[in-house]
């Protein structure tokens, strides 16, 4: 469903990504893990159609991404980017199709566990809840693929674990392809079907790892520890 071939992305004299090949199959959960500055956000922005100027071939459902991106793809950024003066419902509506009804918006909010908070303001929400509003926004066009850029990195450890469980639930219920970008090795191994490891300087793929561990998973599963070790080895840590 998502296909990246030979992607190279330059910003003036910085080469953010070099020769990146990446795929995500329908319904697959892929984590992209790598250190800060290795080009993770750049890869996600290219997939979302927000960076039209690159070398290589990038397609979503066999259609090349161009400026503005595909309605088949929803994006959740690290910072929830909510308007502070607008209610939760209005914040979601701004990201939804023009003809979306209140009932449809509230349905999305229910799906992300925010029933009862439709008229709350962002300032009244916890960090985890604000991130779930961002998730509802990302789901508003019923995308086939959901791209998430370090959505949990600003959350405390316990909230992060809750939100990870939540993301898995949403992934199961909407049956979308998920690409999660993270610098958290444990998170990548625990959540993904497949981990793509990006190294830095140059930003390129240094390993691809299948996580053949059935769900629900135990975080202490030996096989997950092996995946984590393989990631850190690939990164030279
Ligand atoms: N808009 C931009 N202009 C110039 N350089 C950029 C821009 N965005 C990212 N970069 C550079 O590209 C590299 C990759 O950045 P980024 O994709 O944000 O990495 P990551 O998300 O893995 O931390 C970094 O060296 C960063 O400084
Ligand atoms: Mg980033």
Short mmCIF file of N, CA and C in Angstrom, two decimals, residues 31-38 40 78 148-154 160 180-189 198 231-232 235 237:
data_model
loop_
_atom_site.label_atom_id
_atom_site.label_comp_id
_atom_site.label_asym_id
_atom_site.label_seq_id
_atom_site.Cartn_x
_atom_site.Cartn_y
_atom_site.Cartn_z
N UNK A 31 7.09 -0.14 12.29
CA UNK A 31 7.75 0.91 13.07
C UNK A 31 9.03 1.31 12.35
N UNK A 32 9.28 2.61 12.30
CA UNK A 32 10.54 3.13 11.78
C UNK A 32 11.28 3.70 12.98
N UNK A 33 12.43 3.09 13.29
CA UNK A 33 13.14 3.52 14.50
C UNK A 33 14.53 4.00 14.12
N UNK A 34 14.97 5.04 14.80
CA UNK A 34 16.31 5.56 14.53
C UNK A 34 16.58 6.75 15.42
N UNK A 35 17.84 7.17 15.48
CA UNK A 35 18.20 8.28 16.38
C UNK A 35 17.67 9.62 15.86
N UNK A 36 17.71 10.59 16.72
CA UNK A 36 17.28 11.93 16.36
C UNK A 36 18.10 12.43 15.17
N UNK A 37 17.42 12.99 14.19
CA UNK A 37 18.11 13.58 13.04
C UNK A 37 18.38 12.62 11.89
N UNK A 38 17.92 11.35 12.02
CA UNK A 38 18.23 10.38 10.96
C UNK A 38 17.27 10.48 9.78
N UNK A 40 13.62 10.46 10.12
CA UNK A 40 12.33 9.78 10.34
C UNK A 40 11.15 10.69 9.96
N UNK A 78 3.78 14.63 16.59
CA UNK A 78 4.18 14.51 17.99
C UNK A 78 3.42 15.50 18.87
N UNK A 148 2.22 8.03 12.08
CA UNK A 148 2.34 8.68 13.38
C UNK A 148 3.80 9.03 13.64
N UNK A 149 4.05 10.32 13.94
CA UNK A 149 5.42 10.79 14.18
C UNK A 149 5.66 10.96 15.67
N UNK A 150 6.32 9.99 16.27
CA UNK A 150 6.66 10.03 17.70
C UNK A 150 5.50 10.52 18.56
N UNK A 151 4.32 9.90 18.43
CA UNK A 151 3.14 10.46 19.10
C UNK A 151 3.21 10.37 20.63
N UNK A 152 4.07 9.49 21.15
CA UNK A 152 4.06 9.27 22.60
C UNK A 152 5.30 9.80 23.29
N UNK A 153 6.19 10.46 22.54
CA UNK A 153 7.49 10.77 23.13
C UNK A 153 7.42 11.88 24.18
N UNK A 154 6.33 12.67 24.16
CA UNK A 154 6.23 13.72 25.19
C UNK A 154 5.45 13.25 26.42
N UNK A 160 2.32 6.63 28.42
CA UNK A 160 2.81 6.09 27.15
C UNK A 160 2.33 4.64 26.98
N UNK A 180 4.56 3.87 12.32
CA UNK A 180 4.86 4.61 13.54
C UNK A 180 6.35 4.93 13.54
N UNK A 181 6.66 6.22 13.58
CA UNK A 181 8.04 6.66 13.68
C UNK A 181 8.37 6.89 15.15
N UNK A 182 9.51 6.38 15.60
CA UNK A 182 9.85 6.51 17.01
C UNK A 182 11.37 6.44 17.19
N UNK A 183 11.87 7.03 18.27
CA UNK A 183 13.29 6.78 18.60
C UNK A 183 13.37 5.78 19.74
N UNK A 184 12.21 5.22 20.14
CA UNK A 184 12.13 4.35 21.30
C UNK A 184 12.19 2.88 20.84
N UNK A 185 13.33 2.25 21.10
CA UNK A 185 13.60 0.89 20.63
C UNK A 185 12.59 -0.10 21.22
N UNK A 186 12.28 0.06 22.50
CA UNK A 186 11.34 -0.84 23.16
C UNK A 186 9.95 -0.72 22.53
N UNK A 187 9.55 0.51 22.29
CA UNK A 187 8.23 0.78 21.69
C UNK A 187 8.12 0.14 20.30
N UNK A 188 9.17 0.29 19.50
CA UNK A 188 9.16 -0.26 18.14
C UNK A 188 8.99 -1.78 18.19
N UNK A 189 9.78 -2.44 19.03
CA UNK A 189 9.73 -3.91 19.10
C UNK A 189 8.39 -4.38 19.64
N UNK A 198 16.54 2.94 10.82
CA UNK A 198 17.22 4.00 10.05
C UNK A 198 18.46 4.44 10.82
N UNK A 231 18.15 -4.26 17.03
CA UNK A 231 18.02 -2.85 16.65
C UNK A 231 19.23 -2.06 17.16
N UNK A 232 19.57 -2.24 18.42
CA UNK A 232 20.67 -1.44 18.98
C UNK A 232 21.99 -1.81 18.30
N UNK A 235 22.18 -0.08 15.02
CA UNK A 235 22.44 1.35 15.20
C UNK A 235 23.84 1.61 15.75
N UNK A 237 24.94 0.88 18.74
CA UNK A 237 24.88 1.39 20.12
C UNK A 237 25.46 0.37 21.10
#
